[in-house]
């Protein structure tokens, strides 16, 4: 096949942008600029890895959940996270990258996952705070992504958003029970909010002015709202929720601004953000070890099921009785 | 890494009376495993009452590049639609 000339590529790119501007979805077999494809693979696989690694901090509490009801709910939630990872891997693979490559990138550390999952879950209240805040922040981002320009990503997001609201509500319910409980339980809830609030705000990524991929992602409508817009939305909706619980958001600068019609809030500790992304968070090492162990220990099962399937195939094609 | 688990496409019938609809894909060694994984990944909330799994390699798809020419024969046949015809006023047809 002849290599398309630069002129031909410029024309294809122009047509591609027009399609995006018309709000037409891009589907797997369509021509797309290589940078669009790479940008999506990076963002979607990062998203998939986050769902999978996200099972770890909460998974630790399944055996320690305070009641059978809570245990069943937490188990279902963690199962959902695995499912969300699979929807997203499946959507990412439509871009021509294999599941094995994606897994290797995670294990080699060349692909990132949400920095929030490198923080430890110290008490049961953390499970509540994760559902309420972390999943709450994820939904704000994911609702926006339901309108992303790549069809398979948008469809995965719609399915994920439907399931994710259960995650937020179960988390908020845990917080409500603790906030209405003994002084000790209230203190536990406040402590969880104190520890999870800032890392949750970091989930939305760097400021728009410092975000490496933002401009182009917005033009291609991979992202529909900027990091700062989404973060603001999350802060605005969280204030009343914290008030209802009688808990204090740990930010002295948090204040309603009549002119902006939004809450003002303090500056994020970006040094901490970068350090955690660079592998220096409290649990980075532990999380990656858990993923590596899972991959290695399941390898023989993948091999055995494949060998069995192959044997069955040969058996049925030669008509040999087993 | 040795051989990888093949890819399967998953189709769900959400309730009786409706058709099966594509919902996504997964990796599995054989049809039985694909079916169990499909149940676990795509029907955790009773989204389906029937599942089809098909090896992705067995699907033949129309080519996006040829779509314009391929679907072109239907383009100029507006008379295939009921809305093409005038219905006399006040008459039900």
CSV table of C-alpha atoms in Angstrom, one decimal:
chain,number,residue,atom,x,y,z
A,1,UNK,CA,0.0,0.0,0.0
A,2,UNK,CA,1.3,3.4,-0.9
A,3,UNK,CA,2.1,5.8,2.0
A,4,UNK,CA,-0.4,8.7,2.0
A,5,UNK,CA,1.4,11.9,1.1
A,6,UNK,CA,1.4,14.8,3.6
A,7,UNK,CA,-1.3,16.5,1.6
A,8,UNK,CA,-3.5,13.4,1.8
A,9,UNK,CA,-3.0,13.2,5.6
A,10,UNK,CA,-3.7,16.9,6.0
A,11,UNK,CA,-7.0,16.3,4.1
A,12,UNK,CA,-7.9,13.3,6.3
A,13,UNK,CA,-7.1,15.3,9.4
A,14,UNK,CA,-9.3,18.1,8.2
A,15,UNK,CA,-12.2,15.7,7.5
A,16,UNK,CA,-11.7,14.0,10.9
A,17,UNK,CA,-11.9,17.3,12.7
A,18,UNK,CA,-15.0,18.3,10.8
A,19,UNK,CA,-16.6,15.0,11.8
A,20,UNK,CA,-15.8,15.7,15.5
A,21,UNK,CA,-17.1,19.3,15.2
A,22,UNK,CA,-20.4,17.9,13.8
A,23,UNK,CA,-20.6,15.8,17.0
A,24,UNK,CA,-20.3,12.5,15.0
A,25,UNK,CA,-18.8,9.7,17.1
A,26,UNK,CA,-15.5,8.1,15.9
A,27,UNK,CA,-15.7,4.3,15.6
A,28,UNK,CA,-12.9,1.7,15.7
A,29,UNK,CA,-12.5,1.2,12.0
A,30,UNK,CA,-12.5,4.9,11.1
A,31,UNK,CA,-9.4,6.7,10.0
A,32,UNK,CA,-8.0,8.7,12.9
A,33,UNK,CA,-4.9,10.7,13.5
A,34,UNK,CA,-2.2,8.6,15.1
A,35,UNK,CA,-2.0,11.1,18.0
A,36,UNK,CA,-5.7,10.8,18.6
A,37,UNK,CA,-5.4,7.0,18.8
A,38,UNK,CA,-2.3,7.3,21.1
A,39,UNK,CA,-4.0,9.9,23.3
A,40,UNK,CA,-7.0,7.6,23.7
A,41,UNK,CA,-5.0,4.5,24.5
A,42,UNK,CA,-3.1,6.4,27.1
A,43,UNK,CA,-6.2,7.9,28.8
A,44,UNK,CA,-8.4,4.8,28.5
A,45,UNK,CA,-5.8,2.3,29.7
A,46,UNK,CA,-5.0,4.6,32.6
A,47,UNK,CA,-8.7,4.7,33.4
A,48,UNK,CA,-8.9,0.8,33.1
A,49,UNK,CA,-5.8,0.4,35.3
A,50,UNK,CA,-7.3,2.7,37.9
A,51,UNK,CA,-10.4,0.6,38.1
A,52,UNK,CA,-8.4,-2.6,38.6
A,53,UNK,CA,-5.9,-1.1,41.1
A,54,UNK,CA,-8.9,0.6,42.8
A,55,UNK,CA,-10.1,-2.8,44.0
A,56,UNK,CA,-7.1,-3.1,46.3
A,57,UNK,CA,-7.6,-0.5,49.0
A,58,UNK,CA,-11.2,-1.5,49.5
A,59,UNK,CA,-10.7,-5.1,49.0
A,60,UNK,CA,-8.7,-5.2,52.2
A,61,UNK,CA,-11.9,-4.4,54.1
A,62,UNK,CA,-14.1,-7.2,52.7
A,63,UNK,CA,-13.2,-9.6,55.5
A,64,UNK,CA,-13.4,-6.9,58.1
A,65,UNK,CA,-16.7,-5.3,57.1
A,66,UNK,CA,-18.8,-4.7,60.3
A,67,UNK,CA,-21.9,-6.5,59.2
A,68,UNK,CA,-22.9,-9.2,56.7
A,69,UNK,CA,-24.9,-6.5,54.8
A,70,UNK,CA,-21.9,-4.3,54.5
A,71,UNK,CA,-19.7,-7.2,53.5
A,72,UNK,CA,-22.1,-8.2,50.7
A,73,UNK,CA,-22.3,-4.6,49.5
A,74,UNK,CA,-18.6,-4.1,49.5
A,75,UNK,CA,-18.0,-7.3,47.7
A,76,UNK,CA,-20.4,-6.3,45.0
A,77,UNK,CA,-18.8,-2.9,44.7
A,78,UNK,CA,-15.3,-4.3,44.4
A,79,UNK,CA,-16.6,-6.8,41.8
A,80,UNK,CA,-18.0,-3.8,39.9
A,81,UNK,CA,-14.6,-2.2,39.8
A,82,UNK,CA,-13.2,-5.3,38.2
A,83,UNK,CA,-16.1,-5.2,35.7
A,84,UNK,CA,-15.4,-1.5,34.9
A,85,UNK,CA,-11.8,-2.3,34.3
A,86,UNK,CA,-12.9,-5.0,31.9
A,87,UNK,CA,-15.3,-2.7,30.0
A,88,UNK,CA,-12.5,-0.2,29.6
A,89,UNK,CA,-9.9,-2.7,28.5
A,90,UNK,CA,-12.3,-4.1,26.0
A,91,UNK,CA,-12.9,-0.6,24.6
A,92,UNK,CA,-9.2,0.2,24.6
A,93,UNK,CA,-8.5,-2.9,22.6
A,94,UNK,CA,-10.7,-1.6,19.8
A,95,UNK,CA,-7.8,0.8,19.1
A,96,UNK,CA,-5.5,-2.0,18.1
A,97,UNK,CA,-3.6,-2.5,21.3
A,98,UNK,CA,-3.7,-6.0,23.0
A,99,UNK,CA,-4.7,-6.7,26.6
A,100,UNK,CA,-1.2,-8.2,27.2
A,101,UNK,CA,0.5,-5.0,26.0
A,102,UNK,CA,-1.8,-3.0,28.4
A,103,UNK,CA,-1.0,-5.2,31.3
A,104,UNK,CA,2.7,-5.1,30.6
A,105,UNK,CA,2.6,-1.3,30.5
A,106,UNK,CA,1.0,-1.2,33.9
A,107,UNK,CA,3.4,-3.8,35.4
A,108,UNK,CA,6.4,-2.1,33.9
A,109,UNK,CA,5.3,1.3,35.3
A,110,UNK,CA,5.0,3.0,31.9
A,111,UNK,CA,1.3,3.3,32.2
A,112,UNK,CA,-0.2,5.2,35.2
A,113,UNK,CA,-3.3,4.7,37.3
A,114,UNK,CA,-5.1,7.2,39.5
A,115,UNK,CA,-2.8,8.5,42.3
A,116,UNK,CA,-5.6,8.2,44.8
A,117,UNK,CA,-5.2,4.5,45.1
A,118,UNK,CA,-1.7,4.8,46.6
A,119,UNK,CA,-3.2,6.0,49.9
A,120,UNK,CA,-4.0,3.4,52.6
A,121,UNK,CA,-7.4,2.5,54.0
A,122,UNK,CA,-6.7,2.8,57.7
A,123,UNK,CA,-10.2,2.5,59.1
A,124,UNK,CA,-13.7,1.4,58.1
A,125,UNK,CA,-14.6,5.0,57.7
A,126,UNK,CA,-12.1,5.1,54.8
A,127,UNK,CA,-14.4,2.7,52.9
A,128,UNK,CA,-17.2,5.2,53.4
A,129,UNK,CA,-15.0,8.1,52.4
A,130,UNK,CA,-13.8,6.4,49.2
A,131,UNK,CA,-17.4,5.7,48.1
A,132,UNK,CA,-18.6,9.1,48.9
A,133,UNK,CA,-15.6,11.2,47.7
A,134,UNK,CA,-13.4,9.1,45.4
A,135,UNK,CA,-16.3,7.5,43.5
A,136,UNK,CA,-18.2,10.8,43.7
A,137,UNK,CA,-15.3,12.6,42.0
A,138,UNK,CA,-15.0,9.7,39.5
A,139,UNK,CA,-18.7,10.2,38.5
A,140,UNK,CA,-18.2,13.9,37.9
A,141,UNK,CA,-15.5,13.1,35.5
A,142,UNK,CA,-17.2,10.1,34.0
A,143,UNK,CA,-20.5,11.8,33.3
A,144,UNK,CA,-18.6,14.3,31.3
A,145,UNK,CA,-16.9,11.5,29.5
A,146,UNK,CA,-20.2,9.9,28.4
A,147,UNK,CA,-20.1,12.5,25.6
A,148,UNK,CA,-16.5,11.8,24.6
A,149,UNK,CA,-15.9,11.5,20.8
A,150,UNK,CA,-14.8,7.9,20.7
A,151,UNK,CA,-17.8,5.6,20.5
A,152,UNK,CA,-16.6,2.6,22.5
A,153,UNK,CA,-15.2,4.8,25.3
A,154,UNK,CA,-18.5,6.7,25.5
A,155,UNK,CA,-20.6,3.5,25.6
A,156,UNK,CA,-18.4,2.1,28.4
A,157,UNK,CA,-18.8,5.3,30.4
A,158,UNK,CA,-22.6,5.2,30.1
A,159,UNK,CA,-22.6,1.7,31.6
A,160,UNK,CA,-20.1,2.6,34.3
A,161,UNK,CA,-22.0,5.7,35.4
A,162,UNK,CA,-25.2,3.7,35.8
A,163,UNK,CA,-23.4,1.4,38.2
A,164,UNK,CA,-21.2,4.0,39.9
A,165,UNK,CA,-24.1,5.8,41.6
A,166,UNK,CA,-24.6,2.8,43.8
A,167,UNK,CA,-21.0,3.1,44.9
A,168,UNK,CA,-21.4,6.7,46.0
A,169,UNK,CA,-24.6,6.1,47.9
A,170,UNK,CA,-23.3,3.1,49.8
A,171,UNK,CA,-20.3,5.2,50.8
A,172,UNK,CA,-22.4,8.1,51.9
A,173,UNK,CA,-24.6,5.7,53.9
A,174,UNK,CA,-21.5,4.4,55.7
A,175,UNK,CA,-20.5,8.0,56.5
A,176,UNK,CA,-24.1,8.9,57.7
A,177,UNK,CA,-24.2,6.0,60.1
A,178,UNK,CA,-20.8,6.9,61.5
A,179,UNK,CA,-21.6,10.6,61.7
A,180,UNK,CA,-24.7,9.8,63.7
A,181,UNK,CA,-22.9,7.3,65.9
A,182,UNK,CA,-20.7,7.7,69.0
A,183,UNK,CA,-18.2,10.4,69.5
A,184,UNK,CA,-15.5,7.9,68.5
A,185,UNK,CA,-17.3,7.0,65.3
A,186,UNK,CA,-17.8,10.7,64.4
A,187,UNK,CA,-14.1,11.3,65.0
A,188,UNK,CA,-13.3,8.3,62.7
A,189,UNK,CA,-15.6,9.8,60.0
A,190,UNK,CA,-13.9,13.2,60.3
A,191,UNK,CA,-10.5,11.7,60.2
A,192,UNK,CA,-11.3,9.9,57.0
A,193,UNK,CA,-12.6,13.1,55.4
A,194,UNK,CA,-9.5,14.9,56.5
A,195,UNK,CA,-7.2,12.3,54.9
A,196,UNK,CA,-9.2,11.8,51.6
A,197,UNK,CA,-10.3,15.3,50.8
A,198,UNK,CA,-7.2,16.6,49.2
A,199,UNK,CA,-6.1,13.5,47.4
A,200,UNK,CA,-9.6,13.4,45.9
A,201,UNK,CA,-9.2,16.9,44.6
A,202,UNK,CA,-6.0,15.8,43.0
A,203,UNK,CA,-7.9,13.2,41.0
A,204,UNK,CA,-9.0,15.8,38.5
A,205,UNK,CA,-5.4,16.3,37.5
A,206,UNK,CA,-3.2,19.5,37.2
A,207,UNK,CA,-4.6,23.0,36.6
A,208,UNK,CA,-5.7,23.6,33.1
A,209,UNK,CA,-2.8,25.9,32.5
A,210,UNK,CA,-0.4,23.0,33.5
A,211,UNK,CA,-2.1,20.1,31.9
A,212,UNK,CA,0.0,18.6,29.1
A,213,UNK,CA,-2.7,17.0,27.0
A,214,UNK,CA,-5.7,19.2,27.8
A,215,UNK,CA,-5.9,21.6,24.8
A,216,UNK,CA,-5.7,18.9,22.1
A,217,UNK,CA,-8.0,16.6,24.0
A,218,UNK,CA,-10.6,19.3,24.2
A,219,UNK,CA,-10.3,20.1,20.5
A,220,UNK,CA,-10.8,16.4,19.7
A,221,UNK,CA,-13.6,16.2,22.2
A,222,UNK,CA,-12.0,13.3,24.0
A,223,UNK,CA,-12.4,15.6,27.1
A,224,UNK,CA,-15.5,17.7,27.2
A,225,UNK,CA,-14.8,19.7,30.3
A,226,UNK,CA,-11.5,20.9,31.7
A,227,UNK,CA,-9.8,19.6,34.9
A,228,UNK,CA,-10.5,22.8,36.8
A,229,UNK,CA,-14.2,22.9,35.7
A,230,UNK,CA,-14.8,19.4,36.9
A,231,UNK,CA,-12.9,19.9,40.2
A,232,UNK,CA,-15.0,23.0,40.8
A,233,UNK,CA,-18.2,21.1,40.2
A,234,UNK,CA,-17.1,18.4,42.7
A,235,UNK,CA,-16.3,21.0,45.4
A,236,UNK,CA,-19.6,22.8,44.9
A,237,UNK,CA,-21.6,19.6,45.3
A,238,UNK,CA,-19.6,18.2,48.2
A,239,UNK,CA,-20.1,21.2,50.6
A,240,UNK,CA,-23.8,20.5,51.3
A,241,UNK,CA,-23.1,16.8,51.6
A,242,UNK,CA,-20.4,17.4,54.3
A,243,UNK,CA,-22.7,19.8,56.1
A,244,UNK,CA,-25.5,17.3,56.3
A,245,UNK,CA,-23.1,14.8,57.9
A,246,UNK,CA,-21.9,17.5,60.4
A,247,UNK,CA,-18.3,17.0,59.2
A,248,UNK,CA,-15.9,19.8,58.3
A,249,UNK,CA,-14.0,19.8,55.0
A,250,UNK,CA,-10.4,20.4,55.9
A,251,UNK,CA,-9.9,23.6,54.0
A,252,UNK,CA,-9.8,27.0,55.7
A,253,UNK,CA,-10.0,28.8,52.4
A,254,UNK,CA,-13.3,27.1,51.5
A,255,UNK,CA,-15.9,29.9,51.1
A,256,UNK,CA,-18.9,30.8,48.9
A,257,UNK,CA,-18.1,33.4,46.3
A,258,UNK,CA,-21.1,35.4,45.3
A,259,UNK,CA,-19.5,36.9,42.2
A,260,UNK,CA,-18.3,33.6,40.8
A,261,UNK,CA,-21.4,31.7,42.0
A,262,UNK,CA,-19.0,28.9,43.1
A,263,UNK,CA,-17.1,28.0,46.3
A,264,UNK,CA,-13.5,29.3,46.5
A,265,UNK,CA,-11.1,26.7,47.8
A,266,UNK,CA,-7.5,26.4,48.8
A,267,UNK,CA,-4.5,25.4,46.7
A,268,UNK,CA,-3.7,21.7,46.3
A,269,UNK,CA,-0.2,20.5,47.4
A,270,UNK,CA,1.1,19.8,43.9
A,271,UNK,CA,4.4,18.5,45.2
A,272,UNK,CA,2.5,15.7,47.0
A,273,UNK,CA,0.6,15.0,43.8
A,274,UNK,CA,3.7,14.7,41.7
A,275,UNK,CA,5.5,12.6,44.3
A,276,UNK,CA,2.6,10.1,44.5
A,277,UNK,CA,2.5,9.9,40.7
A,278,UNK,CA,6.2,9.3,40.6
A,279,UNK,CA,5.9,6.3,42.8
A,280,UNK,CA,6.5,7.8,46.2
A,281,UNK,CA,3.0,7.6,47.7
A,282,UNK,CA,2.4,5.5,50.8
A,283,UNK,CA,1.2,2.4,48.9
A,284,UNK,CA,2.6,2.6,45.4
A,285,UNK,CA,5.0,-0.3,45.9
A,286,UNK,CA,2.4,-2.5,47.6
A,287,UNK,CA,-0.2,-1.9,44.9
A,288,UNK,CA,2.2,-2.8,42.1
A,289,UNK,CA,3.4,-5.9,44.0
A,290,UNK,CA,-0.2,-7.0,44.3
A,291,UNK,CA,-0.8,-6.6,40.5
A,292,UNK,CA,2.4,-8.4,39.7
A,293,UNK,CA,1.6,-11.3,42.0
A,294,UNK,CA,-1.9,-11.6,40.5
A,295,UNK,CA,-0.5,-11.7,37.0
A,296,UNK,CA,2.2,-14.2,37.8
A,297,UNK,CA,0.0,-16.5,39.9
A,298,UNK,CA,-2.7,-16.7,37.3
A,299,UNK,CA,-0.4,-17.4,34.4
A,300,UNK,CA,-0.5,-21.1,34.7
A,301,UNK,CA,-4.4,-21.0,34.8
A,302,UNK,CA,-4.4,-19.1,31.5
A,303,UNK,CA,-2.0,-21.6,30.0
A,304,UNK,CA,-4.0,-24.6,31.3
A,305,UNK,CA,-7.3,-23.3,30.0
A,306,UNK,CA,-5.8,-22.6,26.6
A,307,UNK,CA,-4.2,-26.1,26.4
A,308,UNK,CA,-7.5,-27.7,27.4
A,309,UNK,CA,-9.4,-25.7,24.8
A,310,UNK,CA,-6.9,-26.7,22.1
A,311,UNK,CA,-7.1,-30.4,23.1
A,312,UNK,CA,-10.9,-30.3,22.9
A,313,UNK,CA,-10.7,-28.6,19.5
A,314,UNK,CA,-8.4,-31.3,18.2
A,315,UNK,CA,-10.5,-34.0,19.8
A,316,UNK,CA,-13.7,-32.8,18.2
A,317,UNK,CA,-12.2,-32.2,14.8
A,318,UNK,CA,-10.7,-35.8,14.6
A,319,UNK,CA,-13.8,-37.3,16.2
A,320,UNK,CA,-11.8,-39.1,18.9
A,321,UNK,CA,-13.8,-40.1,21.9
A,322,UNK,CA,-12.5,-38.7,25.1
B,1,UNK,CA,4.4,-14.6,27.2
B,2,UNK,CA,3.1,-17.6,25.3
B,3,UNK,CA,-0.3,-17.7,23.5
B,4,UNK,CA,-3.0,-15.3,24.5
B,5,UNK,CA,-6.6,-16.0,25.3
B,6,UNK,CA,-8.7,-15.3,22.2
B,7,UNK,CA,-11.2,-12.4,22.0
B,8,UNK,CA,-15.0,-13.0,22.0
B,9,UNK,CA,-17.8,-10.6,21.3
B,10,UNK,CA,-20.8,-10.6,23.7
B,11,UNK,CA,-24.4,-10.1,22.8
B,12,UNK,CA,-27.3,-9.8,25.3
B,13,UNK,CA,-31.0,-10.2,25.1
B,14,UNK,CA,-32.2,-7.8,27.8
B,15,UNK,CA,-35.7,-9.4,28.0
B,16,UNK,CA,-37.9,-11.8,26.1
B,17,UNK,CA,-39.3,-10.2,23.0
B,18,UNK,CA,-36.2,-8.1,22.3
B,19,UNK,CA,-33.2,-8.9,20.1
B,20,UNK,CA,-29.7,-9.7,21.2
B,21,UNK,CA,-27.5,-6.6,21.2
B,22,UNK,CA,-23.8,-6.2,21.2
B,23,UNK,CA,-22.4,-5.1,24.6
B,24,UNK,CA,-18.7,-5.6,24.4
B,25,UNK,CA,-15.9,-8.2,24.3
B,26,UNK,CA,-13.8,-10.3,26.6
B,27,UNK,CA,-11.0,-12.9,26.5
B,28,UNK,CA,-11.6,-16.6,27.2
B,29,UNK,CA,-10.1,-19.9,26.2
B,30,UNK,CA,-13.3,-21.6,25.1
B,31,UNK,CA,-17.1,-21.1,24.6
B,32,UNK,CA,-17.9,-22.3,28.1
B,33,UNK,CA,-15.5,-20.0,29.8
B,34,UNK,CA,-16.5,-17.1,27.5
B,35,UNK,CA,-20.1,-17.7,28.6
B,36,UNK,CA,-19.3,-17.6,32.3
B,37,UNK,CA,-17.2,-14.5,31.9
B,38,UNK,CA,-19.9,-12.8,29.9
B,39,UNK,CA,-22.4,-13.5,32.7
B,40,UNK,CA,-20.0,-12.1,35.3
B,41,UNK,CA,-18.9,-9.1,33.4
B,42,UNK,CA,-22.1,-8.0,31.6
B,43,UNK,CA,-25.1,-9.3,33.6
B,44,UNK,CA,-24.3,-8.4,37.3
B,45,UNK,CA,-27.7,-6.6,37.5
B,46,UNK,CA,-30.0,-8.9,35.5
B,47,UNK,CA,-29.2,-7.0,32.3
B,48,UNK,CA,-29.8,-10.1,30.2
B,49,UNK,CA,-31.9,-13.3,30.1
B,50,UNK,CA,-29.9,-14.7,27.2
B,51,UNK,CA,-26.3,-14.4,26.1
B,52,UNK,CA,-24.5,-15.1,22.8
B,53,UNK,CA,-20.7,-15.3,22.6
B,54,UNK,CA,-19.0,-15.3,19.2
B,55,UNK,CA,-15.3,-15.5,18.5
B,56,UNK,CA,-14.3,-12.0,17.2
B,57,UNK,CA,-12.2,-13.7,14.5
B,58,UNK,CA,-15.4,-15.3,13.1
B,59,UNK,CA,-17.1,-11.9,12.5
B,60,UNK,CA,-17.1,-10.5,9.0
B,61,UNK,CA,-17.7,-6.8,8.9
B,62,UNK,CA,-18.5,-4.4,6.1
B,63,UNK,CA,-15.5,-2.1,5.4
B,64,UNK,CA,-15.8,1.5,6.7
B,65,UNK,CA,-13.7,2.7,3.7
B,66,UNK,CA,-16.2,1.2,1.2
B,67,UNK,CA,-19.3,2.2,3.2
B,68,UNK,CA,-20.4,5.0,0.8
B,69,UNK,CA,-20.3,2.8,-2.3
B,70,UNK,CA,-21.6,-0.3,-0.5
B,71,UNK,CA,-24.7,1.3,0.9
B,72,UNK,CA,-25.2,3.6,-2.1
B,73,UNK,CA,-27.9,1.4,-3.9
B,74,UNK,CA,-30.4,2.3,-1.1
B,75,UNK,CA,-29.8,6.0,-1.4
B,76,UNK,CA,-32.0,7.0,-4.3
B,77,UNK,CA,-35.0,4.7,-3.5
B,78,UNK,CA,-37.0,7.0,-1.4
B,79,UNK,CA,-40.2,5.3,-2.7
B,80,UNK,CA,-39.4,2.4,-0.3
B,81,UNK,CA,-40.6,4.7,2.6
B,82,UNK,CA,-44.3,5.2,3.3
B,83,UNK,CA,-43.6,8.9,3.7
B,84,UNK,CA,-42.9,9.1,0.0
B,85,UNK,CA,-46.6,8.8,-0.9
B,86,UNK,CA,-49.3,11.4,-0.6
B,87,UNK,CA,-52.3,10.4,1.4
B,88,UNK,CA,-55.6,12.1,0.5
B,89,UNK,CA,-56.7,14.6,3.3
B,90,UNK,CA,-59.0,13.1,5.9
B,91,UNK,CA,-58.3,9.5,4.8
B,92,UNK,CA,-56.7,6.9,6.9
B,93,UNK,CA,-54.3,4.7,4.9
